[in-house]
mmCIF file of C-alpha atoms in Angstrom:
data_model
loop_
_atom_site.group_PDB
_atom_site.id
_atom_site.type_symbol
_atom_site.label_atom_id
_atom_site.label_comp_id
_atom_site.label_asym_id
_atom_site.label_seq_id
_atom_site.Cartn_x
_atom_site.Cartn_y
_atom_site.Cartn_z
ATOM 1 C CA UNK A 1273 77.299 -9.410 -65.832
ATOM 2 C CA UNK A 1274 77.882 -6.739 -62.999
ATOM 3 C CA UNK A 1275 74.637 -6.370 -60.449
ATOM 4 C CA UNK A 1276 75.232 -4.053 -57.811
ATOM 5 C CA UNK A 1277 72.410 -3.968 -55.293
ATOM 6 C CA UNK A 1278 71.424 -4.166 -51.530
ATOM 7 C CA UNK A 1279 69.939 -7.718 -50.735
ATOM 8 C CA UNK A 1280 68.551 -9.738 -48.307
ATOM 9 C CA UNK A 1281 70.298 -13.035 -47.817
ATOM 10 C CA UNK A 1282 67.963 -16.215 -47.991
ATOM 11 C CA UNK A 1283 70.704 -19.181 -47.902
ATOM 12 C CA UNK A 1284 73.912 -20.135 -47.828
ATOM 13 C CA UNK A 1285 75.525 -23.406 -48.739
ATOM 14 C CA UNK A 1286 79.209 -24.806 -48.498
ATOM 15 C CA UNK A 1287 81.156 -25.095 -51.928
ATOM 16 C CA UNK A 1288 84.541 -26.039 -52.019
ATOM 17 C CA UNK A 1289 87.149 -25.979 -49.287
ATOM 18 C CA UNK A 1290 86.285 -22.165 -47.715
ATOM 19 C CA UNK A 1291 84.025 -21.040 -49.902
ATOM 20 C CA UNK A 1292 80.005 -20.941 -50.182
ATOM 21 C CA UNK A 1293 77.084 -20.068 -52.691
ATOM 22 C CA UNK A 1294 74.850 -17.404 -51.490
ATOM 23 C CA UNK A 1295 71.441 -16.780 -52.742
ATOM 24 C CA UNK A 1296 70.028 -13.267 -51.972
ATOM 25 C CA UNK A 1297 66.993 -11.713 -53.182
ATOM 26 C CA UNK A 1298 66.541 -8.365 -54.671
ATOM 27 C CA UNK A 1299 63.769 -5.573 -55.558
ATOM 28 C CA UNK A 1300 64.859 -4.651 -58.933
ATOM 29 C CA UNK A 1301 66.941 -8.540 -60.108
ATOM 30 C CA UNK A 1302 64.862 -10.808 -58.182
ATOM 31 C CA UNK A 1303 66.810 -13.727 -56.657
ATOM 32 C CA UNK A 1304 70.079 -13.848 -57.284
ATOM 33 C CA UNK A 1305 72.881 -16.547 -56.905
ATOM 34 C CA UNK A 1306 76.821 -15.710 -56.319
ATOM 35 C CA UNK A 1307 80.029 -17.249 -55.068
ATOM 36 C CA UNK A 1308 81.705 -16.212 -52.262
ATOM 37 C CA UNK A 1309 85.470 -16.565 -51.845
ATOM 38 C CA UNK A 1310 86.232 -17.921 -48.403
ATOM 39 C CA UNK A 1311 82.643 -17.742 -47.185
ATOM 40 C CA UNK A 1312 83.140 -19.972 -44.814
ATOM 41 C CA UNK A 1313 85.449 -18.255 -43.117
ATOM 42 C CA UNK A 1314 84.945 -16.784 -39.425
ATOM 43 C CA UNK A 1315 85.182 -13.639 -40.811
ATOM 44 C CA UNK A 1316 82.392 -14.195 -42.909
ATOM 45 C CA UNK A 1317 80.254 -16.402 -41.138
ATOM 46 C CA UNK A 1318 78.205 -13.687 -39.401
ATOM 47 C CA UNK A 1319 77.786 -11.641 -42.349
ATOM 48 C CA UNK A 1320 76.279 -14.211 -44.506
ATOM 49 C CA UNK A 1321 73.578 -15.258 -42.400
ATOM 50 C CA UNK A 1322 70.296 -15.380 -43.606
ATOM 51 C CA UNK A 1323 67.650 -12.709 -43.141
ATOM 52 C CA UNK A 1324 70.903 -9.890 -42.896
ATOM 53 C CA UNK A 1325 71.093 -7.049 -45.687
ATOM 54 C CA UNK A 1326 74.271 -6.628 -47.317
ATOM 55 C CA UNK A 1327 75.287 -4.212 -50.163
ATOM 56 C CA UNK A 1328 76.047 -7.276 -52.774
ATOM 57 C CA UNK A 1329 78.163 -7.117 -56.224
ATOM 58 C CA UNK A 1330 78.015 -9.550 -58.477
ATOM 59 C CA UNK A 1331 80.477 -10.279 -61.612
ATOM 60 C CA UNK A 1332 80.251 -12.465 -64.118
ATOM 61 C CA UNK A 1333 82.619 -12.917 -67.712
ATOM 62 C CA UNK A 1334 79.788 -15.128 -68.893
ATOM 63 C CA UNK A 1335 75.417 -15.474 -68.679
ATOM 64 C CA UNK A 1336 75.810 -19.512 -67.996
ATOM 65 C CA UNK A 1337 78.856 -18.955 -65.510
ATOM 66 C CA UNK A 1338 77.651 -18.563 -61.602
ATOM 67 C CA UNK A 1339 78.670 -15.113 -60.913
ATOM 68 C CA UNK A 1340 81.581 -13.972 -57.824
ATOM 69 C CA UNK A 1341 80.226 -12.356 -54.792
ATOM 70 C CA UNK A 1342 81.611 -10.091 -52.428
ATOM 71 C CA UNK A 1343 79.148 -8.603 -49.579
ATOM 72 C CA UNK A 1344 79.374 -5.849 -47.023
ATOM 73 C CA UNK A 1345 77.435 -5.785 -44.170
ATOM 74 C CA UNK A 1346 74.445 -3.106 -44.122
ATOM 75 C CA UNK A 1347 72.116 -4.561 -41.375
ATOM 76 C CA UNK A 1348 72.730 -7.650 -39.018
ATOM 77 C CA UNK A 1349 70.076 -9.210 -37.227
ATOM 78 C CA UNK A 1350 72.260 -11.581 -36.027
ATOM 79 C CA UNK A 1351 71.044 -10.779 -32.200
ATOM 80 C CA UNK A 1352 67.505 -12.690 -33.121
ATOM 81 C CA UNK A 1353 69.375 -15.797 -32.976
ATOM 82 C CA UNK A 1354 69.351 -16.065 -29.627
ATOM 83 C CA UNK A 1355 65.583 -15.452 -29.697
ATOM 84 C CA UNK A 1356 64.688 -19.663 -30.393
ATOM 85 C CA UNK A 1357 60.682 -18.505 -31.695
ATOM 86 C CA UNK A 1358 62.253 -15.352 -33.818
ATOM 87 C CA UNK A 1359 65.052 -17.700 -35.137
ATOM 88 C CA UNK A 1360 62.766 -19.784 -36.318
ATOM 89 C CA UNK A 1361 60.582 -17.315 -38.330
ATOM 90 C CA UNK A 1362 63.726 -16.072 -40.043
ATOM 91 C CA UNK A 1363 65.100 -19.360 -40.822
ATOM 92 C CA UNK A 1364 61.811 -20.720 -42.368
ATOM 93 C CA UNK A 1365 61.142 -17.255 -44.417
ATOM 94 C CA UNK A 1366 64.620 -17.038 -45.808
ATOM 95 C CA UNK A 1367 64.451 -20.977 -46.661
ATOM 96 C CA UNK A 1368 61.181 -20.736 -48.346
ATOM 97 C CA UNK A 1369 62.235 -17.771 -50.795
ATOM 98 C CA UNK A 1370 65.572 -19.320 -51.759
ATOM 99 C CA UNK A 1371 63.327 -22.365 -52.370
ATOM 100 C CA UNK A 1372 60.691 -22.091 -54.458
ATOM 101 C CA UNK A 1373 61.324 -18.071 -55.969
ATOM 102 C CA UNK A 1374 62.969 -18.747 -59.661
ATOM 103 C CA UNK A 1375 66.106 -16.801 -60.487
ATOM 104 C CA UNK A 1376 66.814 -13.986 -62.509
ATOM 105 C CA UNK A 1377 63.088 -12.986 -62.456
ATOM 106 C CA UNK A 1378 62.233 -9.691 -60.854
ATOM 107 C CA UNK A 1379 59.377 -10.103 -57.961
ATOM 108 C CA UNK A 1380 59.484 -6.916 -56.179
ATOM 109 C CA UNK A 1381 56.001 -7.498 -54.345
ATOM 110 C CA UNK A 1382 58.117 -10.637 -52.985
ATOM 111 C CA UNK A 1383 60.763 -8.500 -51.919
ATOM 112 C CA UNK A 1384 58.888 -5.584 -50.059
ATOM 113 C CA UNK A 1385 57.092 -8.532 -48.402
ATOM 114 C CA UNK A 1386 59.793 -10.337 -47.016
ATOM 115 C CA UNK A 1387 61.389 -7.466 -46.611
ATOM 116 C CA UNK A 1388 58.685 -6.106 -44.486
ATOM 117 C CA UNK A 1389 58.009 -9.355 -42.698
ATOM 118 C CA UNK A 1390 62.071 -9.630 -41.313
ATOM 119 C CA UNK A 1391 61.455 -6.096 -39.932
ATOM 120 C CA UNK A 1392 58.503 -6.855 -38.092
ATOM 121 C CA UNK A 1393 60.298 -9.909 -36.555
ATOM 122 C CA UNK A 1394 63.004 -7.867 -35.785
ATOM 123 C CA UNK A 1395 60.802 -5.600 -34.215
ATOM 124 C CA UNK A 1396 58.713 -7.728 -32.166
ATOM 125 C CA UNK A 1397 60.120 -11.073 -31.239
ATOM 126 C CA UNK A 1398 56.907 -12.018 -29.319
ATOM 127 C CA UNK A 1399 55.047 -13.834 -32.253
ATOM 128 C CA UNK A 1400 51.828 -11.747 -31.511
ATOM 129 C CA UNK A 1401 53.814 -9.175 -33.528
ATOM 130 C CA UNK A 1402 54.986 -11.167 -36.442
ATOM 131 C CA UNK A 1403 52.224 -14.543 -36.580
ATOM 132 C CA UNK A 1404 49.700 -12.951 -39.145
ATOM 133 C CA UNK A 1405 52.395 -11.670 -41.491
ATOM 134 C CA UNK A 1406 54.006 -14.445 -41.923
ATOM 135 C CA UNK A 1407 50.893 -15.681 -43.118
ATOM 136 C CA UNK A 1408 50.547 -13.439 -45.431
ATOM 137 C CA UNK A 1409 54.145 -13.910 -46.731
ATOM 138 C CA UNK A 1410 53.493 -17.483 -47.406
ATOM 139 C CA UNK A 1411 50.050 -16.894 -49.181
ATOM 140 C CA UNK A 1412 51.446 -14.469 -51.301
ATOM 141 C CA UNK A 1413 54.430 -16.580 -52.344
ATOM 142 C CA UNK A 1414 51.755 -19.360 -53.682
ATOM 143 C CA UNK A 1415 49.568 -16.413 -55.415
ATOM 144 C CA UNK A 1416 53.034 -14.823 -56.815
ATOM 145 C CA UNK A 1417 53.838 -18.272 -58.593
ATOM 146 C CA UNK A 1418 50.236 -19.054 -59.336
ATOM 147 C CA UNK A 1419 48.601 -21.162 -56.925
ATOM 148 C CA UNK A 1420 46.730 -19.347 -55.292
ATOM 149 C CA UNK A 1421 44.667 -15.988 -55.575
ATOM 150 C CA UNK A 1422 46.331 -13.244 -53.223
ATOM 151 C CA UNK A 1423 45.612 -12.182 -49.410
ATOM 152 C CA UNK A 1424 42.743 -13.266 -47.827
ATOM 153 C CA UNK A 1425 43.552 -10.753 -45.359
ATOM 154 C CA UNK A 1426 45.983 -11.051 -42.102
ATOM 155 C CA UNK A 1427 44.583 -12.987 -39.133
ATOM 156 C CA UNK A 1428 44.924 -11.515 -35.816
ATOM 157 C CA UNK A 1429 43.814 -13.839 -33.707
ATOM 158 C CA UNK A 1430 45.500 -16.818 -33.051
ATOM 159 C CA UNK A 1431 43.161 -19.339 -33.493
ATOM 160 C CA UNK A 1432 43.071 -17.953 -37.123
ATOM 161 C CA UNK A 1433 46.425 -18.077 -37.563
ATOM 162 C CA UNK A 1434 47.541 -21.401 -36.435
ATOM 163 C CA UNK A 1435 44.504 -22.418 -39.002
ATOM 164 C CA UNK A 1436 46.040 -20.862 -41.726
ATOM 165 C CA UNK A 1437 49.532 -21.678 -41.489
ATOM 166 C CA UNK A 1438 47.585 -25.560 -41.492
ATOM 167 C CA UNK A 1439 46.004 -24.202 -44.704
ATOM 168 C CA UNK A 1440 49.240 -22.850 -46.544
ATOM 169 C CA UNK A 1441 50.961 -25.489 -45.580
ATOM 170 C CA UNK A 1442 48.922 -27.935 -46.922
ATOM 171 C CA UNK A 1443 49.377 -25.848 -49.975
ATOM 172 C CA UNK A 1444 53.070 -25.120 -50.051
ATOM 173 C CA UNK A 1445 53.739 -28.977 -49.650
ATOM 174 C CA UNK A 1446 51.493 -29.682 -52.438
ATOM 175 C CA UNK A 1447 52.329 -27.304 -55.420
ATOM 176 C CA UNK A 1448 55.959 -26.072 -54.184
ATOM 177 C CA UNK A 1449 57.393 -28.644 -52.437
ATOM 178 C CA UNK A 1450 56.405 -31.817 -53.995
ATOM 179 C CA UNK A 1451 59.511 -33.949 -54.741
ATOM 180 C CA UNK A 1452 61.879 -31.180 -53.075
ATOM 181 C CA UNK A 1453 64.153 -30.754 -49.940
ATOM 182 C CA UNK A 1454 62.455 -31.872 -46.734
ATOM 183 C CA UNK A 1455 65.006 -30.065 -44.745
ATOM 184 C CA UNK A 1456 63.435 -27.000 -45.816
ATOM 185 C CA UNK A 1457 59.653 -27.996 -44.876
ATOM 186 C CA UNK A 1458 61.760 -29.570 -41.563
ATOM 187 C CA UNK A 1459 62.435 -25.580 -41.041
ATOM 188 C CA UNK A 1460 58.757 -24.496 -41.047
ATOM 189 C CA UNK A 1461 57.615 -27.840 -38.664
ATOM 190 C CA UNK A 1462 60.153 -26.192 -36.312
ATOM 191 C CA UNK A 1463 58.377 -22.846 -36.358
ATOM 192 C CA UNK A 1464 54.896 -23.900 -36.302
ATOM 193 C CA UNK A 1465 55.554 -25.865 -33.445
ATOM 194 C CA UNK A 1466 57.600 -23.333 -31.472
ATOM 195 C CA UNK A 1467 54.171 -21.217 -32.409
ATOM 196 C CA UNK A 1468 51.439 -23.651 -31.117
ATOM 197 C CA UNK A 1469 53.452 -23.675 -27.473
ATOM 198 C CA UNK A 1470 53.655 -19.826 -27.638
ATOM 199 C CA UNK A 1471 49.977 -19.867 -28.280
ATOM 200 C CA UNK A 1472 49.391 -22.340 -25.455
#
């Protein structure tokens, strides 16, 4: 196995001593999980953060054996983490997509989206900017693995919005999430509250 491809990284977990497992997600391979040697390091620590683009190659002897990963740095948006509401958004869209998106299965529609989505945060920090894509992201994740049936449009108002991040969530907790990791959920309670006080 040898992937070469530009990626956006959705999570990052400790393995070993120094090292970590990344999982990145990709237009043409889908999401993709590697190992990176002395990922832990301080070196490395503010590359692989998630919602940055690298340029990622991955090599593998072996199908069943997790493949070795070695990033460079194409885009940092490492500056958002200082933004608590922004952080937020790209913590909870990253965590989602390394949660629930199977492996190895190409879902560029998934990509573009949360591809598109981390730009418009990046863009706009203010949620106003950002709110009614990221509802959009999340109903198209459920539609994408089959519960649910596509965009019902992007609410601009925030009234509408706050309503259906209730609604997705509902959704998300029942058909994705159901006997998983709570921190991840724990990620989007965060954001939605962060959202109802900028909507105050």
């Amino acid at each position: 196995m040898h992937i070469s491809a530009s990626a956006i990284i959705c999570a990052v977990r400790p393995h070993g001593e120094a090292g970590a497992v990344v999982r990145l997600m990709t237009a043409d391979h889908g999401l993709l999980a590697g190992y990176v040697r002395g990922g832990r390091s301080r070196t490395m620590r503010p590359v692989l953060q998630p919602s940055n683009i690298v340029r990622a190659e991955f090599r593998a002897r072996v199908e069943t054996q997790l493949p070795g990963l070695t990033v460079e740095l194409e885009r940092s948006r490492g500056p958002l983490m200082a933004e608590p509401l922004a952080a937020a958004a790209l913590d909870w869209s990253t965590a989602l997509t390394a949660s629930v998106v199977p492996e190895l299965h190409p879902y560029p529609t998934i990509y573009s989206a949360l591809d598109g989505l981390l730009i418009a945060i990046e863009a706009a920090p203010a949620a106003r900017g950002w709110a009614g894509a990221l509802v959009s992201y999340e109903a198209l994740i459920l539609s994408a693995l089959g519960f649910g049936h596509g965009d019902g449009g992007r609410p601009d108002d925030w009234t509408d919005v706050l309503a259906s991040l209730n609604q997705s969530g509902a959704r998300l907790d029942r058909y994705l999430f159901a006997d998983r990791r709570a921190d991840v959920l724990a990620a989007r309670e965060r954001l939605v509250e962060r959202l109802k006080r900028a909507a105050a």
